[in-house]
Coordinates of C-alpha atoms in Angstrom, one line a residue:
Chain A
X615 CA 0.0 0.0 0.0
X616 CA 1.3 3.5 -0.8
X617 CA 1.6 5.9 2.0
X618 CA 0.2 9.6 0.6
X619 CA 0.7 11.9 2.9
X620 CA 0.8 15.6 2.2
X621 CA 2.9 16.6 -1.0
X622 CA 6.9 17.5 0.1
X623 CA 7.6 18.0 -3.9
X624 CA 5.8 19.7 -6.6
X625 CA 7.1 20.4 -9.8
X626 CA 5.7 22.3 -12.1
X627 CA 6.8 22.9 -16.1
X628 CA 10.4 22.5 -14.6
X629 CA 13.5 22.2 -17.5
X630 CA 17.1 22.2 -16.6
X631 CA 19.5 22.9 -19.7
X632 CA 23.0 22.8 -20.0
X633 CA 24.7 25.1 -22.7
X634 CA 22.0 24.6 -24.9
X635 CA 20.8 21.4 -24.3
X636 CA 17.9 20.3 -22.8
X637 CA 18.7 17.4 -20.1
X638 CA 15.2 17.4 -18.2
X639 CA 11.5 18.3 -19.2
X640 CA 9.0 17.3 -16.0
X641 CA 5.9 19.0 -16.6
X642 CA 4.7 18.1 -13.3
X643 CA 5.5 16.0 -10.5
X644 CA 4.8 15.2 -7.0
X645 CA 6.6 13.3 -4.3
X646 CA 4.8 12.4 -1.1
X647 CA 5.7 12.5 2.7
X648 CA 6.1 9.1 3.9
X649 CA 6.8 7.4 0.3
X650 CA 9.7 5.5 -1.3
X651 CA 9.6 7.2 -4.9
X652 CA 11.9 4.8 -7.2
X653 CA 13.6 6.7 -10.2
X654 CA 14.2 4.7 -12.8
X655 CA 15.5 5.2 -16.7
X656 CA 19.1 4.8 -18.8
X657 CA 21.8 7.1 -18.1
X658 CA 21.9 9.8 -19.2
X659 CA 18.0 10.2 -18.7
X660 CA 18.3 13.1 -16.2
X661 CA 17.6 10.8 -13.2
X662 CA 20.8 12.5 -11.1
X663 CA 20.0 16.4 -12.5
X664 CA 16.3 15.7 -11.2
X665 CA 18.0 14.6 -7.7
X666 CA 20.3 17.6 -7.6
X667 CA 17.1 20.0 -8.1
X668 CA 15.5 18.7 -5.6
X669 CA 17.9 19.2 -2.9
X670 CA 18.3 22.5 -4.3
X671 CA 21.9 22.0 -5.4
X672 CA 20.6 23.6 -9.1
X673 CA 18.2 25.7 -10.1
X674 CA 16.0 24.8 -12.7
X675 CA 16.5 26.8 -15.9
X676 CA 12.6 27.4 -15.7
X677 CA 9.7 26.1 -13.7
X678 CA 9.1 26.0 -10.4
X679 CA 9.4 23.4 -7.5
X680 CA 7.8 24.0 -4.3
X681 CA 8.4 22.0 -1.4
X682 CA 6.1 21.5 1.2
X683 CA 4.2 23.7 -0.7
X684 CA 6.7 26.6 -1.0
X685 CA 8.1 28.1 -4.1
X686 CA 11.7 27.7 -3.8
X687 CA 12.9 29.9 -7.0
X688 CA 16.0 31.8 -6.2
X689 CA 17.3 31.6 -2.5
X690 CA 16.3 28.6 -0.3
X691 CA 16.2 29.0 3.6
X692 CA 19.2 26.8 4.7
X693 CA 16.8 25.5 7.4
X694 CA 14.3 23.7 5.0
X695 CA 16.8 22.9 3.1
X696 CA 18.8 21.2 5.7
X697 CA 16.2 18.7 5.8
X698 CA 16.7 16.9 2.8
X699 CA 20.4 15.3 2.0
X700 CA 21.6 12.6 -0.4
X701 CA 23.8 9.8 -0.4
X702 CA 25.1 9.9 -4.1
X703 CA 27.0 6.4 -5.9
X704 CA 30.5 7.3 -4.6
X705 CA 30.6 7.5 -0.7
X706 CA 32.3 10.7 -1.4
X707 CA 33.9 10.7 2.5
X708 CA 36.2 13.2 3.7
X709 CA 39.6 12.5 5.2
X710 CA 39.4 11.5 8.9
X711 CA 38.0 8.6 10.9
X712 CA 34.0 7.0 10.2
X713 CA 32.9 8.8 13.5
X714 CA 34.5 12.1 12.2
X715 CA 32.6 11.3 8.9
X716 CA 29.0 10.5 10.4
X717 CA 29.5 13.6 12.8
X718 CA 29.9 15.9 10.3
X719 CA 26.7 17.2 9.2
X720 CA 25.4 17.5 13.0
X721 CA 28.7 19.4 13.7
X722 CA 27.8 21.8 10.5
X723 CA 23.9 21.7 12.7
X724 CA 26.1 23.3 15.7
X725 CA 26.1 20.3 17.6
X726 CA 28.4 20.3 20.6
X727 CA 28.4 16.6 21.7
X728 CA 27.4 14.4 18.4
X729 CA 29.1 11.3 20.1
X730 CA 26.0 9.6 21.2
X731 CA 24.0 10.2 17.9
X732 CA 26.6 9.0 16.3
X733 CA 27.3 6.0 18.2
X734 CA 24.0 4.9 17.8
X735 CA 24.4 5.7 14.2
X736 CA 27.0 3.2 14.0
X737 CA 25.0 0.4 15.5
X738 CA 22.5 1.0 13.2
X739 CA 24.4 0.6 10.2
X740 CA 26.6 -2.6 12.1
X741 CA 30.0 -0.6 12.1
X742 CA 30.6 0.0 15.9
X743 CA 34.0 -1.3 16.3
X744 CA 35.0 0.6 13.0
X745 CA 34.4 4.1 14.5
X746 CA 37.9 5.0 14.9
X747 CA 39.2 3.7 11.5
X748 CA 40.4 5.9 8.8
X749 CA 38.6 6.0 5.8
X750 CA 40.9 4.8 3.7
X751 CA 41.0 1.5 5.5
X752 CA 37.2 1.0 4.3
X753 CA 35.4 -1.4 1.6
X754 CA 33.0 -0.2 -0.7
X755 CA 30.6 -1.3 1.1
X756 CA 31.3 -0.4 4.6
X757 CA 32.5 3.3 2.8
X758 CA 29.0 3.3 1.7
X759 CA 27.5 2.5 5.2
X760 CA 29.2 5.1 6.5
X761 CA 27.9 7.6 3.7
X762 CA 24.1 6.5 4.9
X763 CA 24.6 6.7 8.2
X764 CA 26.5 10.6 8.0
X765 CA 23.2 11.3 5.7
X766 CA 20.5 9.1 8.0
X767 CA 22.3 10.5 11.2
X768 CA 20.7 14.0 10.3
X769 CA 17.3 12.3 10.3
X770 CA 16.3 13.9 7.1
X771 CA 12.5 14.6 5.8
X772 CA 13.8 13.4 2.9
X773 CA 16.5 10.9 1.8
X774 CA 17.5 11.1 -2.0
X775 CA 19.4 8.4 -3.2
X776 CA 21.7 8.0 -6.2
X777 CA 22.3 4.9 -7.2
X778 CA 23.9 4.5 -4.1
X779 CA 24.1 0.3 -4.6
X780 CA 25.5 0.3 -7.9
X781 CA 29.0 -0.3 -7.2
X782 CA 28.3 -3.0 -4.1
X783 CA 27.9 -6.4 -3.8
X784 CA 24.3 -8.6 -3.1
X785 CA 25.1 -8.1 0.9
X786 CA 25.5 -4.8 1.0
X787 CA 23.0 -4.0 -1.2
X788 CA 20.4 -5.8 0.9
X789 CA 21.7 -4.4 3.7
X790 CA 21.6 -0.4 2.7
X791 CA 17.9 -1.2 1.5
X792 CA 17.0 -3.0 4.7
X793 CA 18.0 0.4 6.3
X794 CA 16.7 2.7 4.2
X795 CA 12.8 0.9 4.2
X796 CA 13.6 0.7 8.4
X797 CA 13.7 5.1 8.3
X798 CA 11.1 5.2 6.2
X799 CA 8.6 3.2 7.9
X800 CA 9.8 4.0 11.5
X801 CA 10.4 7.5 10.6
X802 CA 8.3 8.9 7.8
X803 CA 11.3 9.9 5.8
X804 CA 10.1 10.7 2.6
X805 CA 12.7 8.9 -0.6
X806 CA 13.6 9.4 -4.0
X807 CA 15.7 6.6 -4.9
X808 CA 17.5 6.5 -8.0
X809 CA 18.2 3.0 -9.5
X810 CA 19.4 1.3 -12.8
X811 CA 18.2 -1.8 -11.4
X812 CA 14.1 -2.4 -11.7
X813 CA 14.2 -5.0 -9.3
X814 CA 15.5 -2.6 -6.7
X815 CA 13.2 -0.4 -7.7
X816 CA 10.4 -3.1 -7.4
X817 CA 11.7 -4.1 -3.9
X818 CA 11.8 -1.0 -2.5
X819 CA 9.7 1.4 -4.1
X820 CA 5.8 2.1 -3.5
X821 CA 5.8 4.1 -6.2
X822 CA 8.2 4.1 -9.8
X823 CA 8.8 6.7 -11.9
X824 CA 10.8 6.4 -15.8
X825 CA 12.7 9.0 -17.1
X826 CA 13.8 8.8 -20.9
X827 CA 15.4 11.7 -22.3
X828 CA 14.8 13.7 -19.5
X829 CA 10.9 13.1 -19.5
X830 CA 8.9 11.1 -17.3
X831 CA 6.8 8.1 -19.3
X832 CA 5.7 6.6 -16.8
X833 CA 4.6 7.1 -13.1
X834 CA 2.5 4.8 -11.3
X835 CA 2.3 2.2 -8.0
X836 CA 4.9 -0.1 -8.0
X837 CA 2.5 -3.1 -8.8
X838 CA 1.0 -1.4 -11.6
X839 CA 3.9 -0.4 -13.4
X840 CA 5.5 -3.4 -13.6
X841 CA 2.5 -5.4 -14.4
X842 CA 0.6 -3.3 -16.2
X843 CA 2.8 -0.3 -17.7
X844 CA 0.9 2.1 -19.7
X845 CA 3.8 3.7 -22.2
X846 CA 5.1 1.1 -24.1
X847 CA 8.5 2.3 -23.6
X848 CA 7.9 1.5 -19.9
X849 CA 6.5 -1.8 -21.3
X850 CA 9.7 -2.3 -23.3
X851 CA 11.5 -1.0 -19.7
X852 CA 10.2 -3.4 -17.6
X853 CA 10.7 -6.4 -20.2
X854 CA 14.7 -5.7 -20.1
X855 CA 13.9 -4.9 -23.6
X856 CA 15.5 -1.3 -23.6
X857 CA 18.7 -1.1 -25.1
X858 CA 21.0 1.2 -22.6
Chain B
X797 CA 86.0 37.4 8.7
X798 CA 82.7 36.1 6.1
X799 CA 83.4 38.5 2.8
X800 CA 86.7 40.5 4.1
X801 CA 89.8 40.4 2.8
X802 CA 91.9 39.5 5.7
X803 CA 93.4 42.7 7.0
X804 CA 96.7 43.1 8.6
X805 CA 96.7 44.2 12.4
X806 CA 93.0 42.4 13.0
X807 CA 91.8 42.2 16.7
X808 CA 91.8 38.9 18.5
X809 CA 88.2 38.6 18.2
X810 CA 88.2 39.1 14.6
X811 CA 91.2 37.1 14.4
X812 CA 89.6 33.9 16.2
X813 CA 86.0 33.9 14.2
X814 CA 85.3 30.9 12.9
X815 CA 86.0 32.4 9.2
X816 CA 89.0 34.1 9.9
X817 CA 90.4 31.0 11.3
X818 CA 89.3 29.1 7.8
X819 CA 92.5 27.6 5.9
X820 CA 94.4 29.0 9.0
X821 CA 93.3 32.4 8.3
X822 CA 94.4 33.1 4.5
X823 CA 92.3 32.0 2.0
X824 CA 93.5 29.3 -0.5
X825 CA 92.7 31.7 -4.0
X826 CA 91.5 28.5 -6.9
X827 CA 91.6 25.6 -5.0
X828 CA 89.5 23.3 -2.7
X829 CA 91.4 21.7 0.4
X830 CA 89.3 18.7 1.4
X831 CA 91.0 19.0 5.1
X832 CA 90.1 22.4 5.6
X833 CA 86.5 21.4 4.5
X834 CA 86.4 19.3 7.3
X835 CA 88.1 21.8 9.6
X836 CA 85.5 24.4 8.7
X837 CA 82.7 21.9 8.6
X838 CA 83.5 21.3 12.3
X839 CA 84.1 24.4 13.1
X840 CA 80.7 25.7 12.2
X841 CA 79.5 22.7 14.2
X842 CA 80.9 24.1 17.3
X843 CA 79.3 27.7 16.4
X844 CA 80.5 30.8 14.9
X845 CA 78.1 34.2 16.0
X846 CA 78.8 35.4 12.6
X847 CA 77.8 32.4 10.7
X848 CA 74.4 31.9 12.8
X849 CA 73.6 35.5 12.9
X850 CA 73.8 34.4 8.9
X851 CA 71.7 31.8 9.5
X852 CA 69.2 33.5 11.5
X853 CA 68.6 36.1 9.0
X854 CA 68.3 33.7 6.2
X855 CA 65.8 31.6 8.2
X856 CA 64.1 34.8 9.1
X857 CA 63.6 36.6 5.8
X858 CA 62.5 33.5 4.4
X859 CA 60.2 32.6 7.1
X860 CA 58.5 36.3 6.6
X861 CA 58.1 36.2 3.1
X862 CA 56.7 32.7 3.1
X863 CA 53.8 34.0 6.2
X864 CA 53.2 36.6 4.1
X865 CA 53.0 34.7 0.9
X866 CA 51.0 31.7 2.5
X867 CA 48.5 34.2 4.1
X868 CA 47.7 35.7 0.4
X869 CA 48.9 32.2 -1.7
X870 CA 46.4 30.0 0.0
X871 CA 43.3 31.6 0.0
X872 CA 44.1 33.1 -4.0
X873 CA 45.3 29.3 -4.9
X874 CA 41.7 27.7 -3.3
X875 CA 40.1 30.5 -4.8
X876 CA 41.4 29.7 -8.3
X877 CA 41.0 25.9 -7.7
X878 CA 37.1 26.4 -6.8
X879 CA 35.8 29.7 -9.0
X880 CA 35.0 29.8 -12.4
X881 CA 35.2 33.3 -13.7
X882 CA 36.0 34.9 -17.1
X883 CA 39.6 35.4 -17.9
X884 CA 40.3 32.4 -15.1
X885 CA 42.7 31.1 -17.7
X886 CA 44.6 34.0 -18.8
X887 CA 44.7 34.3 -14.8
X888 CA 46.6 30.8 -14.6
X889 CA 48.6 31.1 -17.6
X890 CA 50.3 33.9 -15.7
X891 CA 50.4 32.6 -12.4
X892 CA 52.5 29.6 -14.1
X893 CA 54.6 32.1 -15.9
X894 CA 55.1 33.8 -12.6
X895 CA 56.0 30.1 -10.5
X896 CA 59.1 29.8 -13.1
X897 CA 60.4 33.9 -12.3
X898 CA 63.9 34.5 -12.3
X899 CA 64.3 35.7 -9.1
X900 CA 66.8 38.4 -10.6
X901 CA 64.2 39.6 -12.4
X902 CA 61.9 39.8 -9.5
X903 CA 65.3 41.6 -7.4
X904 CA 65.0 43.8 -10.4
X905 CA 61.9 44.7 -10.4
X906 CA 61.8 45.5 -6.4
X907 CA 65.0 47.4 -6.8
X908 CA 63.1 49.9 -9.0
X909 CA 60.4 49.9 -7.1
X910 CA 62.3 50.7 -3.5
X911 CA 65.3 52.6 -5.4
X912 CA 64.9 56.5 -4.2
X913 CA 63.5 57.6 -7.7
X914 CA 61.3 54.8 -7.4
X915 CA 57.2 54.6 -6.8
X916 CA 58.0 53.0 -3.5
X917 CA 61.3 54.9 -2.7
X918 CA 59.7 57.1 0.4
X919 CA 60.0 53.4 2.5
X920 CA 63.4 53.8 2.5
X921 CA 63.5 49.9 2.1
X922 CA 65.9 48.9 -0.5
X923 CA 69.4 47.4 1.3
X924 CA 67.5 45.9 4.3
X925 CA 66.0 42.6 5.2
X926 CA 62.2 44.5 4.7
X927 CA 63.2 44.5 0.7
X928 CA 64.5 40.8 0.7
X929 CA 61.1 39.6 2.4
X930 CA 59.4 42.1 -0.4
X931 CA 61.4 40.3 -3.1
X932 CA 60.9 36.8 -1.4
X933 CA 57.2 37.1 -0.9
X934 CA 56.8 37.7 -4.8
X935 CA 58.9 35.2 -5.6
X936 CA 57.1 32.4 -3.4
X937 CA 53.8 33.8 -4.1
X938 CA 53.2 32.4 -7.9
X939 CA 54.6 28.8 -6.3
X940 CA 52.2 28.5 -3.1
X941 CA 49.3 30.1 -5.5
X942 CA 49.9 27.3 -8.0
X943 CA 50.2 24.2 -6.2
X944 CA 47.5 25.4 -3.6
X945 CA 44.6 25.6 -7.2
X946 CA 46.4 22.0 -8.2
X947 CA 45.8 20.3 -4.9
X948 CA 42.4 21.9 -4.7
X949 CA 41.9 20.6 -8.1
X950 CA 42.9 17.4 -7.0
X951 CA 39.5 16.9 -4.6
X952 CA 37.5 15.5 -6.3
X953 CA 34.6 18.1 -7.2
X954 CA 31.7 15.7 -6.5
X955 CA 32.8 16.2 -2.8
X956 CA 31.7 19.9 -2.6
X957 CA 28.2 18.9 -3.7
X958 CA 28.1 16.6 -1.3
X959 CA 29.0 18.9 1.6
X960 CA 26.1 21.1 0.3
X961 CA 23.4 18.1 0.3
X962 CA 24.8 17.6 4.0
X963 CA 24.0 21.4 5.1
X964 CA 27.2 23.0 4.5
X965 CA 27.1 26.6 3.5
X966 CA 29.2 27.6 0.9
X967 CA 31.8 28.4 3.3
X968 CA 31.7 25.6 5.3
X969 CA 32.1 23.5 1.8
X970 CA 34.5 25.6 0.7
X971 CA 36.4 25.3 3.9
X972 CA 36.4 21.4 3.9
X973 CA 37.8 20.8 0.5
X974 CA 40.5 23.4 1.4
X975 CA 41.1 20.6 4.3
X976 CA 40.7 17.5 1.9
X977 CA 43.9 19.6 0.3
X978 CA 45.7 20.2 3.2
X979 CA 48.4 17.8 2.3
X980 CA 49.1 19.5 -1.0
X981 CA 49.1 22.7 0.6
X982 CA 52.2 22.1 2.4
X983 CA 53.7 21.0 -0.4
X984 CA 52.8 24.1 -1.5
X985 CA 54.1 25.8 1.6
X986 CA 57.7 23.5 1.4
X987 CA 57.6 24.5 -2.7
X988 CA 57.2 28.0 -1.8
X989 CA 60.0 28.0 0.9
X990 CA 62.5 26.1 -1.3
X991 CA 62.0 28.8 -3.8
X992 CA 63.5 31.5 -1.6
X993 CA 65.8 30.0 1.4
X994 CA 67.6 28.8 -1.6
X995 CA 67.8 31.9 -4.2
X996 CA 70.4 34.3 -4.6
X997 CA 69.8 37.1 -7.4
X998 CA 66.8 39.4 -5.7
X999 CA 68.2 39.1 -2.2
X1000 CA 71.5 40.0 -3.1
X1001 CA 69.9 43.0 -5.8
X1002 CA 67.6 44.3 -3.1
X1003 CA 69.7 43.2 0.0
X1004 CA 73.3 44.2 -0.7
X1005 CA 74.7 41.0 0.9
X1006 CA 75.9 44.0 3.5
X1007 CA 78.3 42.2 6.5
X1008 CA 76.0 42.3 9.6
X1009 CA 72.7 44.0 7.6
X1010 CA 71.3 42.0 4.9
X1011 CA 73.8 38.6 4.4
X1012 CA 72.4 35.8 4.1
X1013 CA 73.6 32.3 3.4
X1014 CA 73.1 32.4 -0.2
X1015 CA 74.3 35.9 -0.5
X1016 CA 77.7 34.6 1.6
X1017 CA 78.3 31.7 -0.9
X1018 CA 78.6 34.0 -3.7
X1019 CA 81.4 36.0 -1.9
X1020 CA 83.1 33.1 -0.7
X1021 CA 83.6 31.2 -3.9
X1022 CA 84.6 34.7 -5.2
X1023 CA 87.1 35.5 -3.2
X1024 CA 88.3 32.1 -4.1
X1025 CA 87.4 30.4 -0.5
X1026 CA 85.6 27.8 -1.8
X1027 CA 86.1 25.5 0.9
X1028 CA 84.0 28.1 3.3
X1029 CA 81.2 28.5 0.4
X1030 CA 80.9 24.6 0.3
X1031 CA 80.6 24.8 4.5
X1032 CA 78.4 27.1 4.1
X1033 CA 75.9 25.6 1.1
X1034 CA 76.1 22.3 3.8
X1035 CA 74.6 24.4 6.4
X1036 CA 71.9 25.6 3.7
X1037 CA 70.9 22.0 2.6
X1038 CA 70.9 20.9 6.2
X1039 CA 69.0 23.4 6.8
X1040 CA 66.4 22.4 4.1
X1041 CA 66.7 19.0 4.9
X1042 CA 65.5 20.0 8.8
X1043 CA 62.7 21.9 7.4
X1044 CA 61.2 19.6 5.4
X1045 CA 61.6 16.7 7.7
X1046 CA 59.8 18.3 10.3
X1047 CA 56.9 19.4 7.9
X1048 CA 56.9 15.9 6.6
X1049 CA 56.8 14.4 10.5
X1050 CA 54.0 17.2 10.9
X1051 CA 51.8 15.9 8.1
X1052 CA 52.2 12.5 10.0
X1053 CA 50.6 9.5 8.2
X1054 CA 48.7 11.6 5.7
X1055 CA 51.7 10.7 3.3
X1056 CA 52.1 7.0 3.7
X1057 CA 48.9 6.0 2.2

């Protein structure tokens, strides 16, 4: 069942070029509190320019995109957007230990004493005894535990994820969407989740959205789009039929 | 004496500096006496005032004009590294043209600027250390600005976006890439001191390599192997690379395991 709670994203007539091209055309678009939205398309589809717009990274070229309801054209209140953060394919650490890394962002909040938040963080995301080890010293997959945690740590609104799996093996994949459906159902964090893989996207997601040449086909329940995809290019999508 | 003739009729104190007592006194004009080098050698070990008052000043001018050129080379380097802006290139092919300066150009330069008839004259610099850390701090500035924009270049961009989908401010982001860079930055710093503990031309056009004033241990090699006392110049370029070599250690036991990955 899909949770719908109020709308955190609304898009409206939003493009994002670069030089003169057009990477994204969303003519609208909503995103729910409470609801895993999976992203889906080939690369190059616009799926990480769509992410970086919505945590405000960009602005769109034109359109507008309100969250909770609020334009947010031009300058962005650093407290709203403080409440959405992604975790992007590279765990993109900085230099230091995996504590120093998951305290960061409550550090840049002004938090004095992040050690217990952090801690806890750790035991969440099974790396306890690896709090004092230096990055560097990481796998992939425990690099990109850490990169969850520093982003879950913040207890976000809402989590966008891109591809954050791609590189990792089975384990860790199960493990990072085990997580990430636990904050969403125990916290209401609202999730855009990136994917190249419609599995994922079937596992996690309550609802699925395709992007092709920086338009959106297709968005419908989870169920419904796999079974019964309207676009034939979702069709062709779903069938592992799409050459990308 | 460092850079005098020997004069007749010298007091006992001059007599019995370290220098005077070089090649037992009278300097050996076109040749190099290996047992002298190790006289001198430890000589300088035990201490000469002359030689570490040389030392000191060296250390000191350098020192200066690297603060001031790492105060201004830092922050310009990061801000090239991070900011796009129109005429960024022309900007950088400069700064390159400007990390490979002949110092004696830069001396040059600072001479006419600090000369009496010069824009700058009324300072009443030119012939003191204040014109050789003038001259130094150009000279190290290009250097620190260069390799500061290419180890800022060398974090990898994604990172700053990343900082900002975390909550950083610009600041803050731009502040934590500057510390991703840290350890090319003091390459930077030991690129930028190299530069000028080790150059000769714009201290010695600006300084006057004056006995006492403005001689440093570059500026007291070039006198030495003129006046033919080449065992004291090689003493003395020991002391220099000693000195380097202590420099750089310590920054290198100061950047601690950073390195060794």
């Amino acid at each position: 069942m899909t949770p719908r709670g109020e709308e955190v994203f609304r898009l409206e007539g939003v493009r994002k070029r670069y030089g003169g091209r057009e990477v994204l055309r969303i003519d609208q678009l909503s995103i729910f509190a409470g609801e895993i939205f999976g992203l889906v398309g080939p690369s190059g589809a616009g799926k990480s320019t769509l992410l970086r717009l919505l945590n405000f990274l960009e602005p769109p070229t034109a359109g507008c995109i309100l969250y909770r309801g609020q334009p947010l054209d031009g300058r962005v209140p650093p407290q709203l957007l403080r409440g959405i953060t992604t975790v992007f394919q590279r765990p993109l650490l900085l230099s230091g230990s995996v504590a120093y890394n998951i305290a960061f962002g409550l550090r840049l909040r002004g938090e004095r004493n992040p050690g217990p938040k952090v801690e806890q963080m750790l035991r969440r995301v099974g790396l306890s005894e690896l709090a004092r080890a230096a990055i560097h010293t990481l796998s992939g997959g425990e690099a990109q535990r850490v990169a969850l945690a520093r982003a879950l740590v913040l207890e976000p609104d809402v989590l966008l994820l891109d591809e954050p799996t791609a590189n990792l093996d089975p384990y860790h994949v199960s493990l990072i969407e085990s997580i990430v459906c636990q904050e969403n159902r125990e916290r209401g964090t609202s999730v855009v989740w990136v994917t190249h893989n419609v599995f994922q996207a079937r596992r996690v997601a309550h609802r699925v959205g395709l992007l092709i040449g920086g338009e959106l086909v297709e968005v419908s329940e989870t169920h419904r789009f796999f079974e019964r995809p309207e676009d034939p290019r979702a069709a062709a999508f779903v069938r592992g039929e799409m050459a990308y | 004496m460092l850079g005098k003739e020997k004069p007749s009729g010298v007091s006992l104190s001059e007599e019995t500096s370290f220098f005077a007592l070089w090649s037992g006194g009278t300097p050996k004009k076109g040749a190099l006496d290996m047992g002298s080098f190790a006289q001198a050698v430890h000589r300088l070990l035990a201490g000469d005032p002359e030689l570490w008052e040389i030392v000191l000043l060296s250390l000191r001018v350098s020192a200066e004009a690297l603060l001031i050129g790492g105060l201004f080379g830092v922050p310009l380097g990061a801000f090239l590294g991070l900011k796009r802006f129109f005429g960024r290139r022309l900007v950088i092919a400069l700064l390159y043209t400007g990390m490979g300066l002949p110092p004696v150009v830069v001396g040059l330069l600072v001479y006419l600027l600090l000369s009496r008839s010069g824009p700058l004259g009324f300072l009443g610099w030119l012939f003191t250390p204040r014109a050789m850390v003038f001259a130094q701090t150009l000279i190290c500035l290009p250097v620190i600005v260069g390799f500061t924009m290419a180890a800022v270049l060398g974090v990898d961009p994604a990172l700053r976006q990343q900082l900002r989908a975390l909550g950083a401010t610009a600041w803050q982001s731009t502040w934590a890439v500057v510390r991703e860079a840290r350890t090319g930055i003091v390459v930077a710093l030991v690129a930028g001191f190299g530069s000028i503990i080790s150059e000769v031309g714009a201290v010695m056009l600006v300084g006057g390599n004056i006995q006492g004033s403005t001689r440093v241990l570059t500026t007291a090699i070039v006198l030495e192997t003129r006046q033919g006392r080449f065992d004291t110049a090689l003493a003395l370029g020991l002391v220099l690379l000693l000195l380097a070599f202590a420099i750089n250690g310590f920054v290198l036991v100061l950047q601690g395991r950073s390195v060794e990955r």
